[in-house]
Amino acid sequence: MTGGAGFIGSAVVGALLADGHEVRVLDALLPAVHPSGLPSAVPAGAEFRHGDVRDAAAVEAALDGVSAVCHQAAMVGLGTGFDDAPDYAGCNDLGTAVLLAAMARRGVRDLLLAGSMVVYGEGAYRCPAHGPVAPGPRRAADLDAGRFEPPCPVCGEPLLPGLVAEDAPADPRNVYAVTKLAQEQLAAAWARTCAGRVLTLRYHNVYGPGMPRDTPYAGVAALFRSALARGEAPRVFEDGAQRRDFVHVSDVAAANAAALAALPHRPPGSTRAYNVGSGEVRTVGDLARALATALRGPAPRTTGEYRLGDVRHITADSTRLRTELAWRPRVPFATGLAEFATAPAARSA
C-alpha cells in the first residue's frame, strides 16, 4: 500500500486488515502532510516502511513477497498555481512509473489504483435542444461577470447537469487532473506489456475523520471546517451551487476492499475503472451550511471568487461499482457530516 499513512490510505489499510490481509505500507511521510514525521495514522497490524515511490530501491525492497499493490500515494488538490506542476508530475507520474517498473521486475501483476473524478473535467451535461454536449473551457470573463453555469457550445443556452459515467471522455482541466489521467494511462501500458491487471477507483469528493487541514491541498470540506474552528464564516466560491458527490472515507475504503478481492478474477492485460460516489448530489453551499449548522458557527459567505482550474458540476454515476462489485455506500450525507464536524483532524501545516 503506497501512501498508506495518508487520510484515505490509512482508512483503506484498516479495511484490508479487517478483511484478513497482510498489509505493508510504503509512505514518504512528506512534511506537507505529516509534519510530525511519524506514521501516526497507520493502523496497528500493518507493517510500515518509510520510503518514497520515486526511489526505485525503496520500492523494490517494499515489493518483496507482495502479491498485489494498492497505489494511493499522490499529491492531491488543485494546488497554488502552475509552479506546482513539477511537484505534481514528479509525485504522481514519475512515482507511478517507478512503481510500475519495479512491479514488472518483481513479477507483481495486480494493481489497484486510486484514481479521481478530475479526469473527466466537467461532468455530464444535456442541452434541451441539442442533447448531450460537452461544454468548452470556462472563460475568466464569464466568471468575472458571475456567469458560472457553462452554456451550450452550440446555441449558448443553459445546460442541465447530470451524472457522469466511466465511459465519458477524459477532459482534464488542471495540472492535478492531467497527472491523474497520466497515472491511468501508465497503468494501462504496464498491464498490456506485463499481462497485469488494473482496477482504478475514481474517487469523487472524499471526506471524513482524519482529513488534513490548513493546507491549500486539503479538500473543501476540511477548509470549511478549519474556518469554522477559527470562528470564521466558511468562504464559498462562485455562488455555492456547484454540484458535487461527497463520499465518506469509510465507503471509499470498502470500495477498495471489494476491488482488491475482484482483481485476481480479472483477465491478464486488462484495465477497468469505477466511479466511487455516494449517489447523493449536493452542492458546495449545502456542505458549508451543514458544517456551519453542526458546529453552531457563522453562516457561510458566498464570495463570487473562483479558481479557473475548477469545474462547475461533477457528480458520479456509480452504477458499475454497485453492479459488478456489489458495493454500496453506507454513510448518508447528514450522518457523515455530523460526525466529520467534530472528528479530530490531521494537522497538515
XYZ file of C-alpha atoms in Angstrom:
349
model
C 0.000 0.000 0.000
C 1.667 3.192 -1.131
C 0.542 6.302 0.731
C -0.880 4.161 3.487
C -0.187 6.755 6.186
C -2.426 9.328 4.491
C -6.066 10.242 5.001
C -7.589 7.788 2.518
C -4.719 5.319 2.553
C -4.882 4.685 6.288
C -8.630 4.073 6.090
C -8.055 1.557 3.295
C -5.337 -0.152 5.331
C -7.799 -0.567 8.187
C -10.427 -2.101 5.899
C -7.929 -4.535 4.374
C -6.621 -5.626 7.774
C -10.211 -6.241 8.866
C -10.641 -8.484 5.813
C -7.652 -10.573 6.882
C -4.994 -9.206 4.513
C -1.381 -8.709 5.484
C -0.564 -5.091 4.625
C 2.797 -3.413 4.114
C 2.707 0.384 3.927
C 5.224 2.448 1.985
C 4.911 6.182 2.675
C 7.337 9.076 2.275
C 5.790 10.994 5.197
C 6.185 14.250 3.290
C 6.248 17.232 5.688
C 3.328 18.989 3.961
C 1.089 16.093 5.035
C 2.957 14.590 8.007
C 4.648 17.449 9.889
C 5.499 15.192 12.823
C 7.444 12.855 10.564
C 5.688 9.919 12.222
C 3.317 7.338 10.665
C 0.759 8.023 13.388
C -2.275 7.257 11.200
C -1.139 3.774 10.134
C -3.425 1.218 11.812
C -1.886 -1.279 14.201
C -1.189 -4.570 12.473
C 0.258 -3.092 9.277
C 3.979 -3.192 8.553
C 5.367 0.284 7.892
C 8.313 1.227 5.698
C 9.475 4.796 5.235
C 10.197 5.411 1.576
C 9.278 7.418 -1.498
C 7.649 5.853 -4.558
C 10.174 7.792 -6.661
C 13.001 5.826 -5.023
C 13.409 2.641 -7.076
C 15.436 0.834 -4.401
C 12.876 1.565 -1.672
C 10.016 0.466 -3.893
C 11.706 -2.728 -4.999
C 12.520 -3.684 -1.405
C 8.939 -2.970 -0.313
C 7.602 -5.290 -3.043
C 9.368 -8.332 -1.605
C 6.741 -11.025 -1.009
C 3.872 -8.818 -2.171
C 1.001 -10.233 -4.267
C -0.872 -7.002 -5.054
C -0.284 -3.258 -4.868
C -2.798 -0.624 -3.802
C -1.361 2.673 -5.074
C -2.728 5.579 -3.039
C 0.363 7.803 -2.898
C -0.195 11.095 -4.705
C -0.004 14.841 -4.411
C -3.643 15.928 -4.388
C -5.793 19.021 -4.813
C -5.731 21.979 -7.172
C -2.643 23.463 -5.576
C -1.479 27.060 -5.529
C -0.569 27.751 -9.157
C 1.328 26.361 -12.102
C 4.559 26.482 -10.131
C 3.288 23.261 -8.522
C 3.390 21.402 -11.858
C 6.851 19.788 -11.396
C 5.879 18.536 -7.933
C 2.592 17.073 -9.198
C 4.264 15.383 -12.167
C 7.091 14.081 -10.001
C 4.971 12.706 -7.178
C 2.118 11.355 -9.274
C 3.544 10.329 -12.635
C 7.234 9.697 -12.053
C 6.315 7.915 -8.826
C 3.793 5.722 -10.636
C 6.283 4.929 -13.403
C 8.941 3.899 -10.863
C 6.418 1.721 -9.043
C 5.198 0.006 -12.223
C 8.725 -0.664 -13.434
C 9.577 -2.288 -10.098
C 6.378 -4.359 -10.243
C 7.379 -5.542 -13.712
C 10.790 -6.641 -12.442
C 9.317 -8.334 -9.385
C 6.518 -10.096 -11.245
C 3.724 -8.427 -9.237
C 0.737 -8.397 -11.591
C -2.226 -6.944 -9.640
C -2.662 -3.183 -9.226
C -5.445 -1.261 -7.512
C -5.049 2.394 -8.478
C -6.506 5.391 -6.651
C -7.943 7.483 -9.465
C -10.035 10.626 -9.422
C -13.134 12.132 -10.962
C -10.961 15.075 -12.055
C -10.032 13.138 -15.210
C -13.494 13.939 -16.617
C -13.149 17.696 -16.298
C -16.727 18.912 -16.346
C -19.428 16.346 -15.650
C -22.250 15.242 -17.948
C -24.489 17.911 -19.474
C -27.517 17.944 -21.732
C -28.893 20.802 -23.789
C -32.713 20.738 -24.128
C -32.289 21.477 -27.821
C -29.093 19.638 -28.736
C -28.958 16.676 -26.361
C -25.704 15.575 -24.653
C -22.959 18.152 -25.157
C -19.511 18.891 -23.718
C -19.056 22.494 -22.576
C -15.873 24.264 -23.534
C -13.269 25.644 -21.131
C -14.552 28.161 -18.616
C -13.686 31.742 -19.518
C -12.409 34.242 -16.983
C -14.604 36.974 -18.475
C -17.750 34.908 -17.803
C -16.680 34.039 -14.275
C -15.752 37.647 -13.505
C -19.272 38.617 -14.561
C -20.846 35.983 -12.303
C -21.849 33.725 -15.214
C -20.858 30.443 -13.614
C -23.073 27.971 -15.491
C -21.463 26.619 -18.673
C -23.508 27.394 -21.817
C -24.325 25.014 -24.645
C -21.417 25.166 -27.118
C -23.939 25.105 -29.998
C -26.685 27.547 -29.020
C -25.353 29.230 -25.885
C -28.403 28.316 -23.804
C -28.120 26.972 -20.217
C -27.315 23.286 -19.798
C -28.801 20.636 -17.492
C -26.139 18.817 -15.403
C -26.352 15.046 -14.904
C -24.319 12.093 -13.653
C -21.041 11.190 -15.319
C -20.291 7.523 -16.111
C -16.939 5.829 -16.619
C -17.218 5.820 -20.417
C -17.279 9.630 -20.552
C -14.305 11.046 -22.470
C -11.409 12.328 -20.411
C -11.023 16.104 -20.351
C -8.611 17.074 -17.543
C -8.668 20.818 -16.831
C -5.816 21.421 -14.392
C -2.349 20.054 -13.656
C -3.504 17.658 -10.971
C -6.152 16.236 -13.288
C -3.610 15.738 -16.069
C -1.322 13.785 -13.724
C -4.180 11.564 -12.528
C -5.091 10.706 -16.124
C -1.438 10.001 -16.881
C -1.360 7.570 -13.944
C -4.229 5.627 -15.520
C -2.515 5.600 -18.904
C 0.801 4.451 -17.446
C -1.013 1.656 -15.616
C -2.793 0.614 -18.819
C 0.509 0.484 -20.708
C 2.026 -1.626 -17.910
C -0.939 -4.010 -17.951
C -0.658 -4.575 -21.702
C 3.101 -5.052 -21.599
C 3.309 -7.183 -18.464
C -0.031 -9.065 -18.552
C -1.014 -7.148 -15.450
C -4.478 -6.467 -14.076
C -5.580 -2.953 -13.112
C -8.694 -1.684 -11.379
C -8.934 2.091 -10.985
C -11.252 3.679 -8.443
C -12.133 7.224 -9.480
C -12.876 8.884 -6.170
C -15.316 11.753 -6.031
C -15.164 14.235 -3.130
C -13.925 12.175 -0.193
C -14.357 13.461 3.367
C -14.258 12.023 6.868
C -12.254 11.724 10.088
C -8.519 12.311 9.737
C -8.882 14.666 6.784
C -5.903 17.059 6.589
C -6.384 20.750 7.272
C -4.673 24.131 6.993
C -3.159 23.493 3.561
C -4.077 24.588 0.016
C -4.134 20.909 -0.922
C -6.889 19.999 1.540
C -10.400 19.256 0.343
C -13.125 21.860 0.551
C -14.784 20.094 3.493
C -11.594 20.421 5.529
C -11.133 24.063 4.565
C -14.684 24.906 5.645
C -14.283 23.080 8.936
C -10.975 24.804 9.669
C -12.572 28.212 9.099
C -15.416 27.369 11.460
C -12.946 26.144 14.094
C -11.359 29.610 13.947
C -14.779 31.201 14.412
C -14.850 32.401 10.805
C -17.586 32.024 8.199
C -16.715 29.471 5.510
C -15.879 31.270 2.262
C -17.835 29.646 -0.569
C -16.542 30.339 -4.061
C -18.741 31.195 -7.039
C -22.401 31.129 -5.954
C -22.210 27.903 -3.961
C -24.372 25.987 -6.429
C -21.537 23.806 -7.739
C -22.779 20.192 -7.708
C -20.573 17.525 -6.164
C -20.814 13.991 -4.770
C -19.403 13.859 -1.225
C -18.497 10.284 -0.277
C -17.393 9.167 3.191
C -13.871 7.791 3.561
C -15.157 4.559 5.132
C -17.221 3.896 1.991
C -14.138 4.554 -0.142
C -12.173 2.075 1.983
C -14.905 -0.535 1.479
C -14.770 0.039 -2.279
C -11.029 -0.637 -2.215
C -11.562 -3.871 -0.307
C -14.181 -5.023 -2.815
C -11.959 -4.127 -5.769
C -8.931 -5.902 -4.328
C -10.994 -9.063 -3.908
C -12.075 -8.832 -7.543
C -8.607 -8.226 -9.015
C -7.425 -11.868 -9.229
C -10.513 -12.729 -11.284
C -9.783 -10.149 -13.984
C -8.150 -11.261 -17.270
C -4.417 -10.548 -17.670
C -3.681 -7.360 -19.597
C -6.983 -5.763 -18.587
C -7.974 -2.455 -17.029
C -11.307 -1.263 -15.660
C -12.375 1.968 -13.976
C -15.075 2.532 -11.370
C -16.604 5.741 -10.066
C -16.768 5.869 -6.274
C -19.510 8.230 -5.172
C -22.316 8.290 -2.651
C -25.089 8.766 -5.204
C -26.290 11.854 -3.274
C -25.977 15.026 -5.345
C -25.172 18.009 -3.131
C -23.804 21.494 -3.670
C -20.735 23.120 -2.179
C -23.136 25.510 -0.467
C -25.007 22.557 1.056
C -21.720 21.307 2.511
C -20.810 24.672 4.013
C -24.257 25.152 5.556
C -24.328 21.637 7.019
C -20.943 22.122 8.686
C -21.843 25.569 9.971
C -25.025 24.181 11.490
C -23.275 21.187 13.059
C -20.601 23.405 14.616
C -23.007 26.226 15.507
C -20.752 28.584 13.615
C -21.333 31.645 11.447
C -23.308 31.198 8.238
C -21.258 30.650 5.094
C -20.316 33.675 2.999
C -20.644 33.354 -0.771
C -17.804 35.353 -2.291
C -18.127 35.052 -6.059
C -14.428 34.173 -6.201
C -13.327 31.321 -8.446
C -10.364 29.230 -9.472
C -10.077 28.882 -13.224
C -8.989 25.241 -12.918
C -12.173 24.267 -11.064
C -15.154 22.731 -12.845
C -18.769 23.731 -12.310
C -20.567 20.415 -11.841
C -19.210 16.877 -11.469
C -21.300 14.110 -9.887
C -20.935 10.359 -10.101
C -22.844 7.541 -11.675
C -21.543 4.645 -9.562
C -23.824 2.004 -11.092
C -20.886 -0.025 -12.430
C -19.283 -0.361 -8.988
C -22.591 -1.236 -7.365
C -23.467 -3.811 -10.029
C -20.125 -5.507 -10.669
C -18.577 -5.441 -7.186
C -21.751 -5.430 -5.051
C -20.569 -2.277 -3.256
C -22.987 0.065 -1.536
C -22.257 3.346 0.254
C -23.320 3.083 3.896
C -22.870 6.615 5.261
C -25.569 9.182 4.382
C -24.506 12.797 3.858
C -26.199 14.117 7.024
C -24.764 11.362 9.232
C -21.257 11.646 7.809
C -21.150 15.439 8.050
C -22.330 15.413 11.654
C -19.502 13.010 12.521
C -16.904 14.840 10.455
C -17.754 18.198 12.006
C -16.362 17.201 15.402
C -13.895 14.439 14.475
C -10.155 15.107 15.044
C -8.354 16.499 12.012
C -4.865 15.679 10.836
C -2.869 18.898 11.042
C -1.031 19.387 7.755
C 0.958 22.517 8.350
